[in-house]
Amino acid sequence: MAAAIEFHGIAKRYGGKAVIEHFNLKVEKGEFVTIIGSSGCGKTTALKMVNGLIEPSEGKILINGKDIRGMDQVQLRRNIGYAIQGSVLFPHMTVEQNIAYVPNLLNGRNRARTREAVDKWMGIVGLDTDLKRRYPDELSGGQQQRVGIARALAASPEILLMDEPFGAVDEITRGQLQSEIKRIWAQTRITVLFVTHDISEALRLGTRVLVMDAGVIQHYAPPVELLRAPATDFVRRLVEKERRTCRMPDNRLADCEWSGACCDANE
């Protein structure tokens, strides 16, 4: 399968201090990659390098085989969806105007095409079209986050970057949004990079999980592989709680919802 995103020999330093070093990674098209690690491990830095918001100190990043350093950076960002914690919507714009923002930039005067995109993505993220004329402060937290996701997807990008997008909502809403983004991914097969601090969320959503510590990749594998054979002590400690929660009362291992397979190859 062709690679959507490639990191080659990436390093990032601030004032001589390394945030990321020896970072090499290939993300295939259509993968849902969750990124997890300790605070300050470089996960958000790696994410922001993909759309050029942060430049590496060393190395190169390829999108569909092309070095992003040779691309128009504004155009690059318009073609990559980006959703972060909280909605970060334009407060003076309606729901429709927020979602239409990037399509308007790309489609110019083709208003019919933009309206179609707004209606399409509102439907996909589960927003009633009656909300079009409302402003962000008239929406619930979950609705605001759905608008943010719709806005990130409205231009039909091939890549979606998400930086702890569900961290500011309650647990019930968070679970609903997790189900929604998994359904959207299954429907579109867009390539997703999703930063989270929650190992349960990482395992539930990712087709592959990237574990980082101190700017270095610790493990990059499907969720079931992380649970069965952690590559390092850091990864083992990270998934230990999750492996315990898979055990049934009689000490057998239950099937994991994210893998459909037993969590321990040795059991």
GROMACS .gro file of C-alpha atoms in nm:
model
  267
    1MET     CA    1   0.000   0.000   0.000
    2ALA     CA    2   0.122   0.352  -0.083
    3ALA     CA    3   0.235   0.584   0.194
    4ALA     CA    4   0.028   0.894   0.270
    5ILE     CA    5   0.282   1.042   0.513
    6GLU     CA    6   0.653   0.969   0.560
    7PHE     CA    7   0.894   1.107   0.819
    8HIS     CA    8   1.259   1.065   0.725
    9GLY     CA    9   1.535   1.134   0.981
   10ILE     CA   10   1.330   1.396   1.163
   11ALA     CA   11   1.472   1.591   1.454
   12LYS     CA   12   1.335   1.900   1.625
   13ARG     CA   13   1.533   2.109   1.870
   14TYR     CA   14   1.454   2.424   2.065
   15GLY     CA   15   1.753   2.611   2.203
   16GLY     CA   16   1.969   2.304   2.158
   17LYS     CA   17   1.724   2.078   2.346
   18ALA     CA   18   1.586   1.791   2.142
   19VAL     CA   19   1.209   1.740   2.142
   20ILE     CA   20   1.220   1.474   1.868
   21GLU     CA   21   1.518   1.273   1.745
   22HIS     CA   22   1.578   0.992   1.494
   23PHE     CA   23   1.211   0.996   1.398
   24ASN     CA   24   1.134   0.771   1.102
   25LEU     CA   25   0.777   0.668   1.029
   26LYS     CA   26   0.561   0.564   0.734
   27VAL     CA   27   0.183   0.600   0.752
   28GLU     CA   28  -0.002   0.414   0.481
   29LYS     CA   29  -0.306   0.559   0.310
   30GLY     CA   30  -0.629   0.490   0.493
   31GLU     CA   31  -0.471   0.417   0.832
   32PHE     CA   32  -0.615   0.557   1.154
   33VAL     CA   33  -0.303   0.620   1.361
   34THR     CA   34  -0.342   0.716   1.725
   35ILE     CA   35  -0.039   0.880   1.889
   36ILE     CA   36   0.016   0.853   2.263
   37GLY     CA   37   0.297   0.918   2.507
   38SER     CA   38   0.402   1.108   2.816
   39SER     CA   39   0.358   1.484   2.836
   40GLY     CA   40   0.622   1.663   2.630
   41CYS     CA   41   0.716   1.351   2.435
   42GLY     CA   42   0.681   1.527   2.098
   43LYS     CA   43   0.349   1.384   1.976
   44THR     CA   44   0.188   1.722   1.901
   45THR     CA   45   0.513   1.847   1.751
   46ALA     CA   46   0.517   1.551   1.511
   47LEU     CA   47   0.153   1.615   1.420
   48LYS     CA   48   0.209   1.984   1.344
   49MET     CA   49   0.505   1.905   1.121
   50VAL     CA   50   0.272   1.729   0.877
   51ASN     CA   51   0.090   2.051   0.781
   52GLY     CA   52   0.396   2.272   0.815
   53LEU     CA   53   0.295   2.450   1.135
   54ILE     CA   54   0.630   2.339   1.281
   55GLU     CA   55   0.943   2.294   1.072
   56PRO     CA   56   1.187   2.013   1.156
   57SER     CA   57   1.545   2.097   1.247
   58GLU     CA   58   1.658   1.798   1.041
   59GLY     CA   59   1.504   1.553   0.798
   60LYS     CA   60   1.213   1.571   0.558
   61ILE     CA   61   0.842   1.492   0.548
   62LEU     CA   62   0.670   1.355   0.240
   63ILE     CA   63   0.298   1.375   0.162
   64ASN     CA   64   0.201   1.130  -0.111
   65GLY     CA   65   0.569   1.105  -0.201
   66LYS     CA   66   0.630   1.481  -0.227
   67ASP     CA   67   0.854   1.680   0.007
   68ILE     CA   68   0.635   1.940   0.180
   69ARG     CA   69   0.923   2.189   0.180
   70GLY     CA   70   0.862   2.240  -0.192
   71MET     CA   71   0.490   2.301  -0.151
   72ASP     CA   72   0.295   2.621  -0.104
   73GLN     CA   73   0.238   2.606   0.272
   74VAL     CA   74  -0.102   2.780   0.265
   75GLN     CA   75  -0.228   2.538   0.001
   76LEU     CA   76  -0.081   2.246   0.196
   77ARG     CA   77  -0.281   2.340   0.506
   78ARG     CA   78  -0.601   2.394   0.312
   79ASN     CA   79  -0.578   2.038   0.183
   80ILE     CA   80  -0.519   1.878   0.524
   81GLY     CA   81  -0.803   1.871   0.778
   82TYR     CA   82  -0.708   1.989   1.127
   83ALA     CA   83  -0.916   1.953   1.445
   84ILE     CA   84  -0.793   2.035   1.794
   85GLN     CA   85  -0.918   2.024   2.153
   86GLY     CA   86  -1.226   2.241   2.195
   87SER     CA   87  -1.412   2.357   1.889
   88VAL     CA   88  -1.203   2.673   1.820
   89LEU     CA   89  -1.485   2.789   1.593
   90PHE     CA   90  -1.515   3.143   1.463
   91PRO     CA   91  -1.758   3.291   1.721
   92HIS     CA   92  -1.894   3.558   1.482
   93MET     CA   93  -1.984   3.300   1.216
   94THR     CA   94  -2.282   3.066   1.201
   95VAL     CA   95  -2.244   2.689   1.188
   96GLU     CA   96  -2.286   2.700   0.811
   97GLN     CA   97  -2.027   2.975   0.770
   98ASN     CA   98  -1.777   2.793   0.991
   99ILE     CA   99  -1.805   2.469   0.795
  100ALA     CA  100  -1.802   2.654   0.462
  101TYR     CA  101  -1.486   2.852   0.543
  102VAL     CA  102  -1.226   2.636   0.365
  103PRO     CA  103  -1.457   2.521   0.080
  104ASN     CA  104  -1.524   2.890   0.006
  105LEU     CA  105  -1.151   2.950  -0.022
  106LEU     CA  106  -1.111   2.653  -0.256
  107ASN     CA  107  -1.433   2.679  -0.459
  108GLY     CA  108  -1.441   3.055  -0.506
  109ARG     CA  109  -1.779   3.162  -0.636
  110ASN     CA  110  -1.918   2.808  -0.667
  111ARG     CA  111  -2.168   2.854  -0.384
  112ALA     CA  112  -2.379   2.554  -0.483
  113ARG     CA  113  -2.079   2.325  -0.445
  114THR     CA  114  -2.001   2.475  -0.105
  115ARG     CA  115  -2.360   2.432   0.014
  116GLU     CA  116  -2.349   2.068  -0.096
  117ALA     CA  117  -2.028   2.018   0.103
  118VAL     CA  118  -2.182   2.176   0.415
  119ASP     CA  119  -2.496   1.962   0.394
  120LYS     CA  120  -2.295   1.647   0.326
  121TRP     CA  121  -2.060   1.686   0.622
  122MET     CA  122  -2.327   1.803   0.864
  123GLY     CA  123  -2.510   1.481   0.785
  124ILE     CA  124  -2.199   1.267   0.821
  125VAL     CA  125  -2.107   1.408   1.164
  126GLY     CA  126  -2.465   1.384   1.288
  127LEU     CA  127  -2.567   1.751   1.292
  128ASP     CA  128  -2.923   1.853   1.207
  129THR     CA  129  -2.935   2.108   0.924
  130ASP     CA  130  -3.164   2.319   1.147
  131LEU     CA  131  -2.845   2.420   1.329
  132LYS     CA  132  -2.700   2.599   1.024
  133ARG     CA  133  -2.802   2.946   1.136
  134ARG     CA  134  -2.690   2.907   1.496
  135TYR     CA  135  -2.372   3.053   1.641
  136PRO     CA  136  -2.114   2.852   1.840
  137ASP     CA  137  -2.225   2.986   2.177
  138GLU     CA  138  -2.574   2.850   2.108
  139LEU     CA  139  -2.445   2.493   2.078
  140SER     CA  140  -2.357   2.225   2.331
  141GLY     CA  141  -1.994   2.116   2.369
  142GLY     CA  142  -2.058   1.801   2.169
  143GLN     CA  143  -2.228   1.995   1.890
  144GLN     CA  144  -1.941   2.242   1.876
  145GLN     CA  145  -1.691   1.959   1.845
  146ARG     CA  146  -1.895   1.803   1.564
  147VAL     CA  147  -1.896   2.137   1.381
  148GLY     CA  148  -1.518   2.150   1.423
  149ILE     CA  149  -1.483   1.802   1.272
  150ALA     CA  150  -1.719   1.891   0.987
  151ARG     CA  151  -1.515   2.205   0.918
  152ALA     CA  152  -1.194   2.003   0.913
  153LEU     CA  153  -1.347   1.759   0.665
  154ALA     CA  154  -1.554   1.996   0.451
  155ALA     CA  155  -1.292   2.029   0.178
  156SER     CA  156  -1.270   1.646   0.153
  157PRO     CA  157  -0.900   1.628   0.248
  158GLU     CA  158  -0.702   1.308   0.214
  159ILE     CA  159  -0.545   1.355   0.558
  160LEU     CA  160  -0.704   1.455   0.890
  161LEU     CA  161  -0.492   1.569   1.186
  162MET     CA  162  -0.658   1.561   1.529
  163ASP     CA  163  -0.490   1.691   1.845
  164GLU     CA  164  -0.676   1.563   2.155
  165PRO     CA  165  -1.005   1.671   1.993
  166PHE     CA  166  -1.231   1.518   2.260
  167GLY     CA  167  -1.037   1.627   2.568
  168ALA     CA  168  -1.272   1.914   2.659
  169VAL     CA  169  -1.603   1.723   2.664
  170ASP     CA  170  -1.768   1.502   2.925
  171GLU     CA  171  -1.721   1.125   2.926
  172ILE     CA  172  -2.058   1.042   2.771
  173THR     CA  173  -2.011   1.291   2.488
  174ARG     CA  174  -1.653   1.172   2.445
  175GLY     CA  175  -1.768   0.815   2.393
  176GLN     CA  176  -2.026   0.930   2.139
  177LEU     CA  177  -1.767   1.134   1.949
  178GLN     CA  178  -1.525   0.841   1.947
  179SER     CA  179  -1.793   0.628   1.786
  180GLU     CA  180  -1.870   0.905   1.537
  181ILE     CA  181  -1.511   0.956   1.424
  182LYS     CA  182  -1.460   0.581   1.389
  183ARG     CA  183  -1.775   0.563   1.175
  184ILE     CA  184  -1.664   0.861   0.965
  185TRP     CA  185  -1.325   0.701   0.910
  186ALA     CA  186  -1.487   0.370   0.809
  187GLN     CA  187  -1.708   0.558   0.563
  188THR     CA  188  -1.435   0.776   0.408
  189ARG     CA  189  -1.111   0.580   0.468
  190ILE     CA  190  -0.934   0.912   0.514
  191THR     CA  191  -0.584   0.891   0.663
  192VAL     CA  192  -0.605   1.005   1.027
  193LEU     CA  193  -0.335   1.105   1.278
  194PHE     CA  194  -0.497   1.137   1.620
  195VAL     CA  195  -0.306   1.259   1.926
  196THR     CA  196  -0.444   1.150   2.264
  197HIS     CA  197  -0.332   1.117   2.627
  198ASP     CA  198  -0.580   0.833   2.687
  199ILE     CA  199  -0.451   0.480   2.617
  200SER     CA  200  -0.807   0.342   2.609
  201GLU     CA  201  -0.898   0.593   2.340
  202ALA     CA  202  -0.581   0.513   2.147
  203LEU     CA  203  -0.652   0.141   2.150
  204ARG     CA  204  -1.020   0.180   2.069
  205LEU     CA  205  -0.976   0.412   1.769
  206GLY     CA  206  -0.645   0.327   1.608
  207THR     CA  207  -0.578   0.074   1.336
  208ARG     CA  208  -0.220   0.135   1.446
  209VAL     CA  209  -0.091   0.297   1.766
  210LEU     CA  210   0.225   0.505   1.781
  211VAL     CA  211   0.377   0.518   2.131
  212MET     CA  212   0.635   0.790   2.196
  213ASP     CA  213   0.858   0.877   2.489
  214ALA     CA  214   1.116   1.157   2.509
  215GLY     CA  215   1.084   1.223   2.137
  216VAL     CA  216   1.160   0.864   2.037
  217ILE     CA  217   0.927   0.602   1.889
  218GLN     CA  218   0.877   0.318   2.138
  219HIS     CA  219   0.632   0.104   1.941
  220TYR     CA  220   0.425   0.137   1.623
  221ALA     CA  221   0.182  -0.146   1.570
  222PRO     CA  222  -0.185  -0.253   1.566
  223PRO     CA  223  -0.352  -0.234   1.910
  224VAL     CA  224  -0.359  -0.609   1.963
  225GLU     CA  225   0.018  -0.631   1.908
  226LEU     CA  226   0.083  -0.362   2.170
  227LEU     CA  227  -0.127  -0.557   2.416
  228ARG     CA  228   0.023  -0.895   2.335
  229ALA     CA  229   0.390  -0.802   2.298
  230PRO     CA  230   0.489  -0.453   2.421
  231ALA     CA  231   0.821  -0.357   2.265
  232THR     CA  232   0.966  -0.174   2.567
  233ASP     CA  233   0.912  -0.139   2.942
  234PHE     CA  234   0.754   0.201   2.878
  235VAL     CA  235   0.493   0.048   2.647
  236ARG     CA  236   0.439  -0.242   2.889
  237ARG     CA  237   0.358  -0.003   3.175
  238LEU     CA  238   0.131   0.199   2.949
  239VAL     CA  239  -0.085  -0.096   2.843
  240GLU     CA  240  -0.070  -0.292   3.171
  241LYS     CA  241  -0.392  -0.142   3.305
  242GLU     CA  242  -0.574  -0.208   2.980
  243ARG     CA  243  -0.465  -0.571   2.977
  244ARG     CA  244  -0.593  -0.614   3.333
  245THR     CA  245  -0.934  -0.471   3.243
  246CYS     CA  246  -0.969  -0.737   2.974
  247ARG     CA  247  -0.971  -1.017   3.232
  248MET     CA  248  -1.296  -1.192   3.317
  249PRO     CA  249  -1.385  -1.280   3.679
  250ASP     CA  250  -1.244  -1.632   3.635
  251ASN     CA  251  -0.911  -1.481   3.521
  252ARG     CA  252  -0.966  -1.568   3.154
  253LEU     CA  253  -0.894  -1.293   2.901
  254ALA     CA  254  -1.195  -1.140   2.734
  255ASP     CA  255  -1.205  -1.033   2.370
  256CYS     CA  256  -1.106  -0.668   2.329
  257GLU     CA  257  -1.356  -0.441   2.156
  258TRP     CA  258  -1.079  -0.277   1.953
  259SER     CA  259  -0.908  -0.592   1.832
  260GLY     CA  260  -1.160  -0.872   1.841
  261ALA     CA  261  -0.879  -1.093   1.964
  262CYS     CA  262  -0.730  -1.214   2.290
  263CYS     CA  263  -0.501  -0.961   2.458
  264ASP     CA  264  -0.225  -1.201   2.543
  265ALA     CA  265  -0.078  -1.443   2.293
  266ASN     CA  266   0.061  -1.656   2.575
  267GLU     CA  267  -0.275  -1.722   2.742
   0.00000   0.00000   0.00000
